[in-house]
Coordinates of C-alpha atoms in Angstrom, one line a residue:
M246 CA 56.1 -8.4 -40.0
V247 CA 54.6 -4.7 -39.8
Q248 CA 56.6 -2.5 -38.1
T249 CA 54.9 1.0 -36.9
P250 CA 56.8 3.9 -37.7
Q251 CA 57.2 6.1 -35.0
K252 CA 59.3 8.0 -32.6
S253 CA 61.1 5.4 -29.7
I254 CA 58.5 5.4 -26.6
T255 CA 59.3 4.3 -23.2
L256 CA 58.0 0.2 -22.3
A257 CA 55.8 1.9 -19.5
E258 CA 54.4 4.2 -22.6
F259 CA 53.6 1.3 -24.9
L260 CA 52.1 -1.0 -21.8
K261 CA 49.6 2.1 -21.6
L262 CA 48.5 1.6 -25.2
P263 CA 45.6 -0.3 -26.3
E264 CA 46.4 -3.6 -27.4
T265 CA 46.3 -4.2 -31.1
K266 CA 44.8 -7.4 -33.5
P267 CA 47.4 -9.1 -34.2
A268 CA 49.3 -8.1 -31.0
S269 CA 52.3 -5.6 -30.8
E270 CA 55.7 -6.3 -29.5
Y271 CA 57.6 -3.8 -27.8
I272 CA 61.5 -4.5 -28.6
D273 CA 64.4 -2.0 -28.3
G274 CA 62.3 1.0 -27.8
Q275 CA 60.3 0.4 -31.1
I276 CA 56.5 -1.2 -31.4
I277 CA 56.6 -4.1 -33.8
Q278 CA 53.1 -5.7 -35.0
K279 CA 53.0 -9.5 -35.2
P280 CA 51.8 -11.1 -38.6
M281 CA 48.0 -11.9 -38.6
P282 CA 48.4 -15.8 -37.8
Q283 CA 47.3 -18.1 -40.8
G284 CA 46.0 -21.9 -41.0
K285 CA 49.3 -23.8 -40.8
H286 CA 50.6 -21.2 -37.5
S287 CA 46.8 -21.3 -35.6
T288 CA 46.7 -25.2 -36.5
I289 CA 50.3 -26.3 -34.8
Q290 CA 49.6 -23.2 -32.0
G291 CA 46.4 -24.8 -30.9
E292 CA 47.4 -28.2 -31.0
T293 CA 50.3 -28.0 -29.1
V294 CA 48.9 -26.1 -26.3
S295 CA 46.3 -29.0 -26.2
A296 CA 49.4 -31.4 -26.2
I297 CA 51.5 -29.8 -23.6
N298 CA 48.3 -28.9 -21.1
S299 CA 47.1 -32.4 -21.3
V300 CA 50.3 -33.5 -19.6
V301 CA 51.3 -30.8 -17.5
K302 CA 47.9 -29.2 -16.6
P303 CA 46.3 -32.2 -14.7
N304 CA 48.7 -32.7 -12.2
R305 CA 49.5 -29.1 -11.6
I306 CA 52.9 -29.2 -13.1
A307 CA 52.7 -25.9 -15.5
R308 CA 50.2 -24.8 -17.8
A309 CA 50.9 -24.0 -21.7
F310 CA 49.1 -20.6 -22.5
P311 CA 48.7 -19.1 -26.3
E312 CA 49.8 -15.6 -27.2
L313 CA 50.2 -14.4 -23.5
R314 CA 52.2 -11.0 -23.4
C315 CA 55.0 -11.6 -21.2
T316 CA 56.7 -8.5 -20.0
F317 CA 60.5 -8.7 -18.7
G318 CA 64.0 -7.4 -19.3
S319 CA 62.9 -4.2 -20.8
R320 CA 60.7 -5.7 -23.6
S321 CA 57.1 -7.0 -24.2
I322 CA 56.7 -10.0 -26.2
V323 CA 53.8 -12.1 -27.2
P324 CA 55.1 -15.6 -28.0
D325 CA 53.1 -17.8 -29.9
V326 CA 52.6 -20.6 -27.0
S327 CA 54.3 -19.6 -23.2
V328 CA 54.9 -22.5 -20.6
F329 CA 54.7 -21.3 -17.0
T330 CA 55.5 -23.9 -14.5
W331 CA 52.7 -24.1 -12.1
N332 CA 54.3 -22.1 -8.9
R333 CA 55.4 -19.5 -11.3
I334 CA 52.1 -18.8 -12.9
P335 CA 51.3 -14.8 -11.8
R336 CA 48.3 -14.7 -9.7
N337 CA 46.0 -12.3 -7.8
E338 CA 45.3 -11.8 -4.5
N339 CA 42.1 -14.4 -4.7
G340 CA 44.2 -16.8 -6.0
E341 CA 43.4 -16.5 -9.7
I342 CA 45.5 -16.3 -12.9
A343 CA 46.7 -12.8 -13.1
N344 CA 45.9 -10.7 -16.1
V345 CA 49.5 -9.2 -16.1
F346 CA 52.7 -11.5 -16.7
Q347 CA 55.7 -9.4 -16.0
A348 CA 58.0 -12.7 -16.1
T349 CA 59.5 -15.0 -18.2
P350 CA 57.9 -18.2 -19.3
D351 CA 59.9 -21.7 -18.4
W352 CA 59.2 -22.7 -22.0
T353 CA 58.6 -20.7 -25.2
I354 CA 57.2 -21.9 -28.5
E355 CA 57.3 -19.7 -31.5
I356 CA 55.8 -20.5 -34.8
L357 CA 57.1 -19.0 -37.8
S358 CA 54.7 -17.2 -40.4
P359 CA 55.3 -17.0 -44.1
D360 CA 56.0 -13.1 -43.5
Q361 CA 57.9 -13.2 -40.2
S362 CA 61.7 -12.7 -39.9
V363 CA 63.2 -15.7 -38.6
T364 CA 66.5 -13.3 -37.2
K365 CA 63.8 -11.2 -34.9
V366 CA 61.8 -14.8 -33.8
T367 CA 65.5 -16.1 -33.0
K368 CA 66.4 -12.8 -31.0
N369 CA 63.1 -13.3 -29.1
I370 CA 63.9 -16.9 -27.9
L371 CA 67.7 -15.9 -27.1
H372 CA 66.1 -13.1 -25.0
Y373 CA 64.1 -15.1 -23.3
L374 CA 67.2 -17.8 -22.7
N375 CA 69.1 -14.7 -20.8
Y376 CA 66.1 -14.3 -18.5
E377 CA 65.9 -17.4 -17.1
T378 CA 63.6 -19.4 -19.6
Q379 CA 64.9 -23.2 -19.9
M380 CA 64.0 -23.8 -23.4
G381 CA 62.6 -22.5 -26.7
W382 CA 61.4 -24.2 -29.9
L383 CA 61.3 -22.0 -33.1
I384 CA 58.8 -24.1 -35.4
D385 CA 59.0 -23.5 -39.0
P386 CA 55.9 -24.8 -41.0
K387 CA 57.4 -24.4 -44.3
E388 CA 60.8 -26.5 -43.8
Q389 CA 58.8 -28.7 -41.4
I390 CA 62.0 -28.3 -39.1
V391 CA 62.1 -27.8 -35.3
I392 CA 65.1 -25.8 -33.7
V393 CA 65.4 -26.3 -30.2
Y394 CA 67.4 -23.6 -28.1
I395 CA 68.1 -24.7 -24.5
R396 CA 69.9 -22.5 -22.4
N397 CA 73.7 -22.6 -22.6
Q398 CA 73.8 -25.2 -25.3
Q399 CA 73.8 -25.0 -29.0
P400 CA 70.6 -25.2 -30.9
V401 CA 69.5 -28.5 -32.2
F402 CA 67.9 -28.5 -35.6
L403 CA 65.3 -31.6 -35.9
D404 CA 63.4 -31.9 -39.4
E405 CA 63.4 -36.3 -39.2
A406 CA 59.6 -37.5 -38.7
N407 CA 60.9 -40.0 -35.9
S408 CA 63.0 -37.6 -34.2
L409 CA 61.9 -37.1 -30.4
L410 CA 61.6 -33.5 -29.5
P411 CA 63.5 -32.1 -26.4
V412 CA 61.3 -30.8 -23.6
P413 CA 62.2 -29.2 -20.4
D414 CA 62.6 -31.3 -17.1
F415 CA 59.0 -30.5 -15.8
A416 CA 57.6 -31.6 -19.3
S417 CA 59.3 -35.0 -19.7
E418 CA 56.3 -37.2 -20.2
L419 CA 55.3 -35.1 -23.2
K420 CA 56.2 -37.6 -26.0
L421 CA 56.1 -35.6 -29.2
T422 CA 58.0 -36.4 -32.4
V423 CA 58.4 -33.9 -35.2
G424 CA 56.5 -36.1 -37.2
D425 CA 53.1 -35.9 -34.5
L426 CA 53.7 -31.9 -34.9
F427 CA 53.9 -31.3 -38.7
G428 CA 51.0 -34.4 -39.0
W429 CA 48.6 -32.2 -37.4
L430 CA 48.6 -30.2 -40.7
L431 CA 46.9 -33.1 -42.3
E432 CA 44.1 -33.7 -40.0

């Protein structure tokens, strides 16, 4: 994680800045650049988006988005995967998906990169849960563990290959195990 040293700025000032690659986030008045995704991160991210969308998108239940900036609650964060239920997807006057999402996702998924702080990522997930996100996953490819955060409940640590990953009610048809998720790294 690269933290850009500078004075504290407002969220409005941050949102006027050009986008960076990798994305920068605005947290507590500071700009923090996310680490560049590497192979394991990228693989899990892409497969997770595909797996979720294959279940929830055809019937317009929800949609998963990779690297989508979500601005709410005085922060602007770019989770690895954001899932919005269909009726909560911001749209423009033409009914197209909006470019700006000033909303919290219904489900957020973060994939830990080698140089990323577990504490920072956990704080982001907890921030989402404080703003109506139903569930957050923290996926750690190195430890091959998924920590599931559900609003108003204790976190659940899953590291057994046959453990079924909990999902929000709207995605109940998605049946994915810890072994399935980390198995993508072998394909």
